[in-house]
GROMACS .gro file of C-alpha atoms in nm:
model
  221
    1UNK     CA    1   1.949  -0.751  -0.319
    2UNK     CA    2   1.742  -0.452  -0.225
    3UNK     CA    3   1.455  -0.633  -0.052
    4UNK     CA    4   1.357  -0.865   0.232
    5UNK     CA    5   1.032  -1.062   0.236
    6UNK     CA    6   0.879  -1.174   0.565
    7UNK     CA    7   0.589  -1.420   0.594
    8UNK     CA    8   0.437  -1.449   0.942
    9UNK     CA    9   0.166  -1.690   1.057
   10UNK     CA   10   0.050  -1.688   1.419
   11UNK     CA   11  -0.263  -1.902   1.415
   12UNK     CA   12  -0.471  -1.583   1.411
   13UNK     CA   13  -0.282  -1.385   1.149
   14UNK     CA   14  -0.128  -1.465   0.811
   15UNK     CA   15   0.065  -1.171   0.675
   16UNK     CA   16   0.346  -1.067   0.443
   17UNK     CA   17   0.580  -0.769   0.469
   18UNK     CA   18   0.825  -0.664   0.199
   19UNK     CA   19   1.104  -0.425   0.298
   20UNK     CA   20   1.266  -0.244   0.005
   21UNK     CA   21   1.587  -0.039   0.022
   22UNK     CA   22   1.500   0.252  -0.206
   23UNK     CA   23   1.867   0.353  -0.224
   24UNK     CA   24   1.976   0.024  -0.383
   25UNK     CA   25   2.105   0.078  -0.736
   26UNK     CA   26   1.843  -0.008  -0.996
   27UNK     CA   27   1.543  -0.011  -0.759
   28UNK     CA   28   1.254   0.193  -0.890
   29UNK     CA   29   0.892   0.248  -0.789
   30UNK     CA   30   0.620   0.238  -1.055
   31UNK     CA   31   0.251   0.310  -1.022
   32UNK     CA   32  -0.042   0.274  -1.261
   33UNK     CA   33  -0.108   0.505  -1.552
   34UNK     CA   34  -0.464   0.610  -1.642
   35UNK     CA   35  -0.457   0.371  -1.940
   36UNK     CA   36  -0.342   0.081  -1.719
   37UNK     CA   37  -0.614   0.087  -1.450
   38UNK     CA   38  -0.855  -0.201  -1.395
   39UNK     CA   39  -0.609  -0.491  -1.389
   40UNK     CA   40  -0.531  -0.756  -1.130
   41UNK     CA   41  -0.205  -0.709  -0.939
   42UNK     CA   42  -0.066  -1.009  -1.127
   43UNK     CA   43  -0.160  -0.861  -1.464
   44UNK     CA   44  -0.004  -0.524  -1.378
   45UNK     CA   45   0.308  -0.693  -1.240
   46UNK     CA   46   0.351  -0.883  -1.566
   47UNK     CA   47   0.281  -0.570  -1.772
   48UNK     CA   48   0.561  -0.368  -1.612
   49UNK     CA   49   0.802  -0.654  -1.529
   50UNK     CA   50   0.786  -0.591  -1.154
   51UNK     CA   51   0.980  -0.779  -0.888
   52UNK     CA   52   0.691  -0.706  -0.650
   53UNK     CA   53   0.351  -0.539  -0.664
   54UNK     CA   54   0.051  -0.467  -0.440
   55UNK     CA   55  -0.293  -0.317  -0.494
   56UNK     CA   56  -0.339   0.056  -0.452
   57UNK     CA   57  -0.625   0.301  -0.393
   58UNK     CA   58  -0.987   0.261  -0.304
   59UNK     CA   59  -1.172   0.289  -0.636
   60UNK     CA   60  -1.517   0.311  -0.793
   61UNK     CA   61  -1.695   0.096  -1.052
   62UNK     CA   62  -1.507   0.257  -1.341
   63UNK     CA   63  -1.171   0.200  -1.164
   64UNK     CA   64  -1.120   0.569  -1.092
   65UNK     CA   65  -0.939   0.620  -0.763
   66UNK     CA   66  -1.072   0.795  -0.454
   67UNK     CA   67  -0.755   1.003  -0.417
   68UNK     CA   68  -0.482   1.144  -0.640
   69UNK     CA   69  -0.305   0.898  -0.870
   70UNK     CA   70  -0.008   0.974  -1.093
   71UNK     CA   71   0.229   0.788  -1.322
   72UNK     CA   72   0.534   0.945  -1.492
   73UNK     CA   73   0.417   1.287  -1.374
   74UNK     CA   74   0.071   1.255  -1.530
   75UNK     CA   75  -0.205   1.288  -1.272
   76UNK     CA   76  -0.541   1.111  -1.287
   77UNK     CA   77  -0.798   0.979  -1.039
   78UNK     CA   78  -0.966   1.174  -0.761
   79UNK     CA   79  -0.873   1.484  -0.566
   80UNK     CA   80  -0.696   1.534  -0.234
   81UNK     CA   81  -0.996   1.561  -0.001
   82UNK     CA   82  -1.022   1.554   0.377
   83UNK     CA   83  -0.980   1.184   0.440
   84UNK     CA   84  -0.723   1.075   0.184
   85UNK     CA   85  -0.344   1.080   0.175
   86UNK     CA   86  -0.119   1.041  -0.128
   87UNK     CA   87   0.216   0.864  -0.106
   88UNK     CA   88   0.434   1.045  -0.356
   89UNK     CA   89   0.761   0.927  -0.509
   90UNK     CA   90   0.993   1.162  -0.695
   91UNK     CA   91   1.360   1.200  -0.770
   92UNK     CA   92   1.533   1.105  -0.444
   93UNK     CA   93   1.227   1.159  -0.227
   94UNK     CA   94   0.921   0.982  -0.090
   95UNK     CA   95   0.649   1.157   0.111
   96UNK     CA   96   0.337   1.048   0.304
   97UNK     CA   97   0.144   1.347   0.447
   98UNK     CA   98  -0.121   1.328   0.719
   99UNK     CA   99  -0.466   1.271   0.568
  100UNK     CA  100  -0.582   1.607   0.710
  101UNK     CA  101  -0.332   1.779   0.477
  102UNK     CA  102  -0.521   1.861   0.155
  103UNK     CA  103  -0.239   2.030  -0.038
  104UNK     CA  104  -0.208   1.741  -0.287
  105UNK     CA  105   0.095   1.530  -0.375
  106UNK     CA  106   0.435   1.680  -0.290
  107UNK     CA  107   0.596   1.909  -0.548
  108UNK     CA  108   0.808   1.707  -0.788
  109UNK     CA  109   0.594   1.396  -0.745
  110UNK     CA  110   0.625   1.152  -1.034
  111UNK     CA  111   0.455   0.833  -0.908
  112UNK     CA  112   0.157   0.861  -0.669
  113UNK     CA  113  -0.107   0.636  -0.515
  114UNK     CA  114  -0.343   0.728  -0.232
  115UNK     CA  115  -0.521   0.567   0.059
  116UNK     CA  116  -0.688   0.638   0.393
  117UNK     CA  117  -0.650   0.675   0.673
  118UNK     CA  118  -0.293   0.770   0.758
  119UNK     CA  119  -0.177   0.503   1.004
  120UNK     CA  120   0.145   0.658   1.135
  121UNK     CA  121   0.253   1.022   1.109
  122UNK     CA  122   0.604   1.088   1.242
  123UNK     CA  123   0.574   0.772   1.451
  124UNK     CA  124   0.237   0.867   1.603
  125UNK     CA  125  -0.082   0.665   1.558
  126UNK     CA  126  -0.343   0.843   1.347
  127UNK     CA  127  -0.614   0.617   1.208
  128UNK     CA  128  -0.980   0.707   1.247
  129UNK     CA  129  -1.168   0.547   1.537
  130UNK     CA  130  -1.497   0.682   1.398
  131UNK     CA  131  -1.466   0.475   1.081
  132UNK     CA  132  -1.596   0.116   1.082
  133UNK     CA  133  -1.346   0.048   0.803
  134UNK     CA  134  -1.081   0.105   1.073
  135UNK     CA  135  -1.238  -0.054   1.378
  136UNK     CA  136  -1.342  -0.383   1.212
  137UNK     CA  137  -1.090  -0.648   1.112
  138UNK     CA  138  -1.039  -0.682   0.736
  139UNK     CA  139  -0.772  -0.803   0.496
  140UNK     CA  140  -0.532  -0.508   0.467
  141UNK     CA  141  -0.271  -0.356   0.241
  142UNK     CA  142  -0.046  -0.084   0.382
  143UNK     CA  143   0.258   0.113   0.274
  144UNK     CA  144   0.514   0.277   0.502
  145UNK     CA  145   0.851   0.448   0.503
  146UNK     CA  146   1.132   0.458   0.759
  147UNK     CA  147   1.228   0.779   0.937
  148UNK     CA  148   1.533   0.823   0.710
  149UNK     CA  149   1.306   0.763   0.407
  150UNK     CA  150   1.543   0.493   0.286
  151UNK     CA  151   1.324   0.186   0.346
  152UNK     CA  152   0.982   0.126   0.193
  153UNK     CA  153   0.749  -0.122   0.366
  154UNK     CA  154   0.467  -0.303   0.184
  155UNK     CA  155   0.237  -0.510   0.405
  156UNK     CA  156  -0.046  -0.743   0.304
  157UNK     CA  157  -0.254  -0.900   0.582
  158UNK     CA  158  -0.494  -1.181   0.492
  159UNK     CA  159  -0.838  -1.207   0.649
  160UNK     CA  160  -1.189  -1.348   0.634
  161UNK     CA  161  -1.079  -1.707   0.685
  162UNK     CA  162  -0.969  -1.939   0.964
  163UNK     CA  163  -0.613  -1.858   1.072
  164UNK     CA  164  -0.631  -1.513   0.912
  165UNK     CA  165  -0.854  -1.276   1.107
  166UNK     CA  166  -0.745  -0.955   0.937
  167UNK     CA  167  -0.654  -0.640   1.128
  168UNK     CA  168  -0.802  -0.318   1.259
  169UNK     CA  169  -0.622   0.008   1.176
  170UNK     CA  170  -0.456   0.022   1.521
  171UNK     CA  171  -0.330  -0.335   1.479
  172UNK     CA  172  -0.199  -0.247   1.134
  173UNK     CA  173  -0.029   0.065   1.274
  174UNK     CA  174   0.138  -0.156   1.533
  175UNK     CA  175   0.262  -0.395   1.265
  176UNK     CA  176   0.403  -0.111   1.054
  177UNK     CA  177   0.576   0.044   1.355
  178UNK     CA  178   0.721  -0.294   1.456
  179UNK     CA  179   0.863  -0.337   1.105
  180UNK     CA  180   1.033   0.001   1.125
  181UNK     CA  181   0.792   0.245   0.962
  182UNK     CA  182   0.779   0.607   1.081
  183UNK     CA  183   0.501   0.710   0.842
  184UNK     CA  184   0.241   0.466   0.708
  185UNK     CA  185  -0.080   0.464   0.509
  186UNK     CA  186  -0.373   0.222   0.478
  187UNK     CA  187  -0.451   0.128   0.117
  188UNK     CA  188  -0.757  -0.050  -0.023
  189UNK     CA  189  -0.814  -0.380   0.157
  190UNK     CA  190  -1.067  -0.659   0.174
  191UNK     CA  191  -1.078  -0.866  -0.142
  192UNK     CA  192  -0.839  -0.620  -0.310
  193UNK     CA  193  -0.543  -0.701  -0.082
  194UNK     CA  194  -0.288  -0.879  -0.302
  195UNK     CA  195   0.089  -0.930  -0.302
  196UNK     CA  196   0.270  -1.060  -0.610
  197UNK     CA  197   0.647  -1.126  -0.594
  198UNK     CA  198   0.849  -1.228  -0.899
  199UNK     CA  199   0.525  -1.290  -1.088
  200UNK     CA  200   0.383  -1.526  -0.825
  201UNK     CA  201   0.088  -1.467  -0.593
  202UNK     CA  202   0.208  -1.479  -0.231
  203UNK     CA  203  -0.098  -1.417  -0.012
  204UNK     CA  204  -0.446  -1.567  -0.031
  205UNK     CA  205  -0.690  -1.297  -0.148
  206UNK     CA  206  -1.020  -1.327   0.037
  207UNK     CA  207  -1.226  -1.352  -0.285
  208UNK     CA  208  -1.038  -1.672  -0.369
  209UNK     CA  209  -0.868  -1.511  -0.669
  210UNK     CA  210  -0.703  -1.182  -0.759
  211UNK     CA  211  -0.950  -0.895  -0.789
  212UNK     CA  212  -0.939  -0.646  -1.074
  213UNK     CA  213  -0.842  -0.322  -0.897
  214UNK     CA  214  -0.808   0.047  -0.980
  215UNK     CA  215  -0.433   0.089  -0.951
  216UNK     CA  216  -0.116  -0.063  -0.813
  217UNK     CA  217   0.226  -0.001  -0.661
  218UNK     CA  218   0.513  -0.194  -0.818
  219UNK     CA  219   0.881  -0.233  -0.742
  220UNK     CA  220   1.109  -0.258  -1.044
  221UNK     CA  221   1.469  -0.370  -1.046
   0.00000   0.00000   0.00000
């Protein structure tokens, strides 16, 4: 209960999408605390007892995130600069602003990860056609929410191998819209893109194994 997992292979793409009903009793969203950074998605999933987890922000060599990160109301990581968007979860709300909005995570935010660029804003394509990160195909991780804010979408798209060509930002926007997202955000991709469900690795990370990443987004039940 509370979630649907889709696996799609087309010969050119190999992708996973998890749809989570945030209003289901007992469903909770959990991100990474400052003392928990620098783990694989599998390690973090085991640590918090998640039913599902994906990788989070772009990060640097010391696993500090490019954008705002927060767990249990305690902020860490980078600031809200011009080309980053936080997805913020609080009591009975979830919010993804446009990446041009630099006002920081929404008031009352408790759990936050960030990414760039915004893929969908109120159903409209955003992206950034000037960014080679967007225009080239890569393995991808994305997060989205439905217009009524009830459904959370987690997508992981494999790439860099035969049968899995990865996606551009516009292709990823199209996937998120098709799944039912109204707002969506690109997270760290490439070798970081990882989906773990019930403790098991679902996708095929392009490095051949799970990468140690800065932070994570987990679903608890």
